[in-house]
Amino acid sequence: MPRKPRISFHDFTSCEGCQLQVLNCEDELLDIVGAVDIVQFREAIDEKSDEYDIAFVEGAFTRESDRPRLEHVRNCAKIVVALGACACTGGLNVLKNYRGIERAMKTVYGQRAGWYETSEARPIEAVIQVDYKVHGCPIPKAEFLEVVKSLLAGRKPQIPDYPVCVECKLKENVCLYHKGQYCMGVVARAGCEAWCPSYGGRCYACRGLISDPNSGAAKDVLEEFGLTVEQVLEEFRLFNGAYDVAKKR
Ligand code: SF4
Ligand code: SF4
Ligand code: SF4
């Protein structure tokens, strides 16, 4: 009998909320568990093996001492999937880059700042090659399941590359621009069913940016309200610090 694909989960700098989303998949996860061997998943099992085919990596790269562990994951896995905003774009962690590392350390640890190691927060693909990304803070469960099922079936996962506005319009929400507020839905990657605008909140593009945010409708919407993509990104650094980091690299 051919062996089942082996899956592992690894965490770096994160709140581990995306791994929790995986555990929240409940019923669907039971089906998946039957089709794979989960050989490393600190939040769920005690076993720990370095023999895996697909590695899901959660968390940003924020200290040099993590580099060997991250490279080890890459060397062991055939496929590496970045799990969540921290891993995909650096996520909220990138905010400290703007503050300056020394200042950020003093703010958090005060007199004990020297006791701890940290460096600029970066997405994991600043260190290793990443094959696929599950975006979001946290990841949508449906997208995680789509990625797992696709990889097990040997096909490329379908990740949306159109703006959140598309999903927002389908939900018939009143656009926040018409209420005098900024929203990043025009340039943010869809796939979350427009969670935030559907509950009255602004989209902060936790799922990163679409690959061509200057094109078509996105640009038109911003122009209509006298804004540029750069202005909106400046306004919403919360999840898009990596956009600036990527430009600097
Ligand atoms: S992306 Fe958000 S939910 Fe996921 S680990 Fe990072 S901070 Fe937590
Ligand atoms: S800009 Fe925001 S509120 Fe307006 S349609 Fe797009 S996602 Fe919805
Ligand atoms: S609406 Fe925007 S901020 Fe909210 S979950 Fe979706 S991509 Fe993230």
Tab-separated table of C-alpha atoms and ligand atoms in Angstrom:
chain	number	residue	atom	x	y	z
A	1	MET	CA	0.000	0.000	0.000
A	2	PRO	CA	1.468	3.430	-0.932
A	3	ARG	CA	2.209	5.546	2.091
A	4	LYS	CA	0.025	8.536	2.890
A	5	PRO	CA	1.387	12.049	2.270
A	6	ARG	CA	3.044	13.405	5.408
A	7	ILE	CA	2.110	16.875	6.626
A	8	SER	CA	3.775	19.036	9.260
A	9	PHE	CA	3.047	22.377	10.928
A	10	HIS	CA	5.736	24.755	12.185
A	11	ASP	CA	5.487	28.069	13.999
A	12	PHE	CA	7.755	31.076	14.045
A	13	THR	CA	6.863	34.595	15.289
A	14	SER	CA	3.068	34.611	15.475
A	15	CYS	CA	0.081	34.399	17.794
A	16	GLU	CA	-0.554	30.828	16.543
A	17	GLY	CA	-4.095	31.866	15.614
A	18	CYS	CA	-3.753	30.394	12.126
A	19	GLN	CA	-2.887	26.961	13.526
A	20	LEU	CA	-5.953	27.349	15.707
A	21	GLN	CA	-8.005	27.989	12.562
A	22	VAL	CA	-6.690	24.679	11.211
A	23	LEU	CA	-7.889	22.938	14.370
A	24	ASN	CA	-11.224	24.765	13.992
A	25	CYS	CA	-11.782	22.977	10.678
A	26	GLU	CA	-13.212	20.147	12.818
A	27	ASP	CA	-15.351	17.878	10.575
A	28	GLU	CA	-13.385	18.522	7.384
A	29	LEU	CA	-10.145	17.937	9.270
A	30	LEU	CA	-11.295	14.441	10.208
A	31	ASP	CA	-11.591	13.594	6.497
A	32	ILE	CA	-8.154	15.040	5.827
A	33	VAL	CA	-6.602	13.223	8.775
A	34	GLY	CA	-7.740	9.970	7.169
A	35	ALA	CA	-5.907	10.830	3.948
A	36	VAL	CA	-2.606	12.050	5.424
A	37	ASP	CA	-0.182	11.450	8.250
A	38	ILE	CA	0.328	14.537	10.388
A	39	VAL	CA	3.863	14.069	11.699
A	40	GLN	CA	4.488	17.408	13.435
A	41	PHE	CA	1.901	19.801	14.866
A	42	ARG	CA	2.895	21.210	18.260
A	43	GLU	CA	-0.594	22.560	19.030
A	44	ALA	CA	-2.228	19.182	18.512
A	45	ILE	CA	0.122	16.186	18.864
A	46	ASP	CA	3.233	15.115	20.773
A	47	GLU	CA	4.901	13.213	17.909
A	48	LYS	CA	7.656	14.981	16.007
A	49	SER	CA	9.197	13.649	12.820
A	50	ASP	CA	11.346	15.399	10.207
A	51	GLU	CA	10.030	13.159	7.439
A	52	TYR	CA	7.295	15.201	5.771
A	53	ASP	CA	6.141	16.075	2.254
A	54	ILE	CA	4.127	19.243	2.845
A	55	ALA	CA	5.167	21.755	5.517
A	56	PHE	CA	2.820	24.524	6.656
A	57	VAL	CA	4.814	27.356	8.175
A	58	GLU	CA	3.124	29.938	10.372
A	59	GLY	CA	4.802	33.106	11.625
A	60	ALA	CA	7.205	35.782	10.480
A	61	PHE	CA	10.999	35.624	10.422
A	62	THR	CA	12.109	37.998	13.167
A	63	ARG	CA	15.419	36.691	14.500
A	64	GLU	CA	18.534	35.291	12.900
A	65	SER	CA	18.653	32.316	15.272
A	66	ASP	CA	15.489	31.013	13.542
A	67	ARG	CA	17.217	30.818	10.158
A	68	PRO	CA	18.633	27.260	10.568
A	69	ARG	CA	15.248	25.887	11.692
A	70	LEU	CA	13.475	27.558	8.780
A	71	GLU	CA	16.066	26.275	6.308
A	72	HIS	CA	15.759	22.810	7.846
A	73	VAL	CA	11.995	22.821	7.184
A	74	ARG	CA	12.677	23.795	3.566
A	75	ASN	CA	15.244	21.019	3.179
A	76	CYS	CA	12.902	18.368	4.621
A	77	ALA	CA	9.723	19.327	2.700
A	78	LYS	CA	8.872	18.882	-0.950
A	79	ILE	CA	6.267	21.664	-0.681
A	80	VAL	CA	6.338	24.623	1.714
A	81	VAL	CA	3.120	26.576	2.321
A	82	ALA	CA	3.212	29.912	4.173
A	83	LEU	CA	0.276	29.945	6.588
A	84	GLY	CA	-1.259	33.321	7.405
A	85	ALA	CA	-0.281	36.961	7.150
A	86	CYS	CA	2.707	36.680	9.519
A	87	ALA	CA	4.353	34.118	7.239
A	88	CYS	CA	3.108	35.537	3.909
A	89	THR	CA	3.833	39.253	4.378
A	90	GLY	CA	5.378	39.532	7.852
A	91	GLY	CA	1.947	40.600	9.100
A	92	LEU	CA	1.564	42.854	12.126
A	93	ASN	CA	5.137	42.066	13.159
A	94	VAL	CA	6.458	44.393	10.455
A	95	LEU	CA	5.168	47.406	12.407
A	96	LYS	CA	8.244	47.268	14.620
A	97	ASN	CA	10.450	47.850	11.563
A	98	TYR	CA	9.022	51.372	11.272
A	99	ARG	CA	9.685	52.129	14.915
A	100	GLY	CA	13.314	51.103	14.715
A	101	ILE	CA	14.404	47.849	16.339
A	102	GLU	CA	16.188	49.453	19.309
A	103	ARG	CA	13.249	51.697	20.140
A	104	ALA	CA	10.790	48.835	19.754
A	105	MET	CA	12.878	46.643	22.096
A	106	LYS	CA	13.062	49.382	24.741
A	107	THR	CA	9.302	49.975	24.488
A	108	VAL	CA	8.504	46.296	25.032
A	109	TYR	CA	11.267	45.118	27.378
A	110	GLY	CA	12.471	48.369	28.977
A	111	GLN	CA	15.757	47.893	30.898
A	112	ARG	CA	15.869	44.232	29.823
A	113	ALA	CA	15.925	45.023	26.103
A	114	GLY	CA	19.438	43.581	25.823
A	115	TRP	CA	18.312	40.177	27.080
A	116	TYR	CA	16.405	39.343	23.920
A	117	GLU	CA	17.253	38.824	20.282
A	118	THR	CA	15.260	40.380	17.453
A	119	SER	CA	15.732	41.802	13.982
A	120	GLU	CA	13.566	43.318	11.255
A	121	ALA	CA	10.396	41.267	10.780
A	122	ARG	CA	10.111	39.747	7.317
A	123	PRO	CA	7.948	37.253	5.424
A	124	ILE	CA	9.451	33.760	5.433
A	125	GLU	CA	10.163	33.948	1.703
A	126	ALA	CA	12.874	36.479	2.581
A	127	VAL	CA	14.763	33.402	3.835
A	128	ILE	CA	13.420	30.318	2.025
A	129	GLN	CA	11.541	29.553	-1.162
A	130	VAL	CA	7.780	29.317	-0.592
A	131	ASP	CA	5.605	27.277	-2.963
A	132	TYR	CA	2.128	28.418	-1.924
A	133	LYS	CA	0.513	30.906	0.445
A	134	VAL	CA	-2.648	30.775	2.535
A	135	HIS	CA	-3.320	34.450	3.245
A	136	GLY	CA	-5.158	36.217	6.043
A	137	CYS	CA	-5.100	37.116	9.727
A	138	PRO	CA	-6.336	34.617	10.534
A	139	ILE	CA	-6.509	32.341	7.490
A	140	PRO	CA	-10.020	31.550	6.217
A	141	LYS	CA	-10.737	27.882	6.932
A	142	ALA	CA	-12.185	27.314	3.447
A	143	GLU	CA	-8.981	28.481	1.784
A	144	PHE	CA	-6.810	26.238	3.958
A	145	LEU	CA	-8.987	23.250	3.049
A	146	GLU	CA	-8.883	24.171	-0.652
A	147	VAL	CA	-5.082	24.299	-0.536
A	148	VAL	CA	-4.772	20.958	1.270
A	149	LYS	CA	-7.246	19.202	-1.044
A	150	SER	CA	-5.570	20.637	-4.148
A	151	LEU	CA	-2.099	19.580	-3.064
A	152	LEU	CA	-3.302	16.084	-2.196
A	153	ALA	CA	-4.940	15.870	-5.637
A	154	GLY	CA	-1.716	17.063	-7.282
A	155	ARG	CA	-3.186	20.283	-8.649
A	156	LYS	CA	-2.323	23.950	-8.116
A	157	PRO	CA	-4.506	25.608	-5.443
A	158	GLN	CA	-6.784	28.361	-6.748
A	159	ILE	CA	-6.095	31.469	-4.675
A	160	PRO	CA	-8.141	34.585	-5.581
A	161	ASP	CA	-6.219	37.364	-7.285
A	162	TYR	CA	-9.025	39.895	-7.495
A	163	PRO	CA	-10.005	42.583	-4.961
A	164	VAL	CA	-12.118	42.208	-1.814
A	165	CYS	CA	-14.512	44.730	-3.432
A	166	VAL	CA	-15.790	41.921	-5.672
A	167	GLU	CA	-16.928	39.884	-2.659
A	168	CYS	CA	-18.138	43.017	-0.889
A	169	LYS	CA	-20.366	43.974	-3.843
A	170	LEU	CA	-21.769	40.432	-3.984
A	171	LYS	CA	-22.807	40.879	-0.358
A	172	GLU	CA	-24.499	44.156	-1.331
A	173	ASN	CA	-22.644	46.150	1.357
A	174	VAL	CA	-22.717	49.940	1.149
A	175	CYS	CA	-19.186	50.963	0.214
A	176	LEU	CA	-17.264	52.624	3.044
A	177	TYR	CA	-15.939	55.272	0.637
A	178	HIS	CA	-19.535	56.478	0.343
A	179	LYS	CA	-19.505	56.883	4.132
A	180	GLY	CA	-16.360	59.012	3.977
A	181	GLN	CA	-13.944	56.244	5.087
A	182	TYR	CA	-10.853	54.705	3.485
A	183	CYS	CA	-10.881	50.991	2.766
A	184	MET	CA	-8.207	48.796	1.230
A	185	GLY	CA	-10.701	46.441	-0.369
A	186	VAL	CA	-9.914	47.945	-3.757
A	187	VAL	CA	-6.364	46.599	-3.692
A	188	ALA	CA	-6.632	43.745	-1.153
A	189	ARG	CA	-6.747	40.085	-2.134
A	190	ALA	CA	-10.220	38.570	-1.889
A	191	GLY	CA	-10.979	35.157	-0.392
A	192	CYS	CA	-12.312	36.195	3.018
A	193	GLU	CA	-15.888	36.883	1.824
A	194	ALA	CA	-15.263	40.570	2.669
A	195	TRP	CA	-15.306	39.812	6.419
A	196	CYS	CA	-14.520	43.308	7.670
A	197	PRO	CA	-16.724	45.559	5.505
A	198	SER	CA	-19.585	43.099	5.997
A	199	TYR	CA	-19.427	43.878	9.737
A	200	GLY	CA	-18.881	47.623	9.309
A	201	GLY	CA	-15.081	47.563	9.574
A	202	ARG	CA	-12.481	48.765	7.100
A	203	CYS	CA	-10.443	46.287	5.116
A	204	TYR	CA	-6.771	46.471	6.138
A	205	ALA	CA	-5.658	44.019	3.475
A	206	CYS	CA	-4.615	41.305	5.916
A	207	ARG	CA	-4.633	39.004	2.873
A	208	GLY	CA	-2.041	41.114	1.115
A	209	LEU	CA	-2.396	42.863	-2.205
A	210	ILE	CA	-3.600	41.615	-5.534
A	211	SER	CA	-0.761	41.175	-7.983
A	212	ASP	CA	-1.679	44.214	-10.086
A	213	PRO	CA	-3.224	46.773	-7.726
A	214	ASN	CA	-2.811	49.630	-10.195
A	215	SER	CA	-5.088	48.179	-12.807
A	216	GLY	CA	-8.700	48.645	-13.864
A	217	ALA	CA	-11.483	49.160	-11.401
A	218	ALA	CA	-9.246	49.504	-8.349
A	219	LYS	CA	-7.569	52.554	-9.800
A	220	ASP	CA	-10.870	54.016	-10.956
A	221	VAL	CA	-12.419	53.759	-7.474
A	222	LEU	CA	-9.426	55.443	-5.871
A	223	GLU	CA	-9.329	58.163	-8.526
A	224	GLU	CA	-13.026	58.852	-8.017
A	225	PHE	CA	-12.243	59.725	-4.398
A	226	GLY	CA	-9.032	61.597	-5.273
A	227	LEU	CA	-6.630	58.944	-3.913
A	228	THR	CA	-3.656	56.964	-5.202
A	229	VAL	CA	-2.717	53.368	-4.333
A	230	GLU	CA	0.371	54.742	-2.540
A	231	GLN	CA	-1.734	57.034	-0.326
A	232	VAL	CA	-4.000	54.196	0.692
A	233	LEU	CA	-1.053	51.909	1.442
A	234	GLU	CA	0.520	54.645	3.553
A	235	GLU	CA	-2.732	54.903	5.480
A	236	PHE	CA	-2.841	51.166	6.090
A	237	ARG	CA	0.601	50.010	7.106
A	238	LEU	CA	-0.866	47.568	9.604
A	239	PHE	CA	-0.522	44.554	7.327
A	240	ASN	CA	1.390	46.058	4.461
A	241	GLY	CA	4.711	46.999	5.914
A	242	ALA	CA	6.112	44.101	3.894
A	243	TYR	CA	5.071	45.950	0.769
A	244	ASP	CA	7.618	48.626	1.690
A	245	VAL	CA	10.144	45.994	2.836
A	246	ALA	CA	9.752	44.186	-0.476
A	247	LYS	CA	10.389	47.448	-2.324
A	248	LYS	CA	13.578	47.958	-0.297
A	249	ARG	CA	14.894	44.410	-0.907
B	1	SF4	S1	-1.593	35.835	10.695
B	1	SF4	FE1	-2.758	36.709	12.425
B	1	SF4	S2	-3.876	34.987	13.328
B	1	SF4	FE2	-2.263	34.134	11.989
B	1	SF4	S3	-0.550	33.787	13.378
B	1	SF4	FE3	-0.249	35.819	12.483
B	1	SF4	S4	-1.196	37.243	13.968
B	1	SF4	FE4	-1.958	35.189	14.431
B	2	SF4	S1	-13.777	49.687	-0.913
B	2	SF4	FE1	-14.211	48.411	0.885
B	2	SF4	S2	-16.309	48.879	1.472
B	2	SF4	FE2	-16.001	49.624	-0.625
B	2	SF4	S3	-16.708	47.950	-1.942
B	2	SF4	FE3	-14.501	47.721	-1.662
B	2	SF4	S4	-14.299	46.342	0.082
B	2	SF4	FE4	-16.384	47.112	0.106
B	3	SF4	S1	-11.802	42.304	4.616
B	3	SF4	FE1	-9.649	42.818	4.364
B	3	SF4	S2	-8.804	42.962	6.454
B	3	SF4	FE2	-10.796	41.920	6.573
B	3	SF4	S3	-10.297	39.729	6.474
B	3	SF4	FE3	-10.693	40.388	4.365
B	3	SF4	S4	-8.676	40.982	3.539
B	3	SF4	FE4	-8.501	40.857	5.764
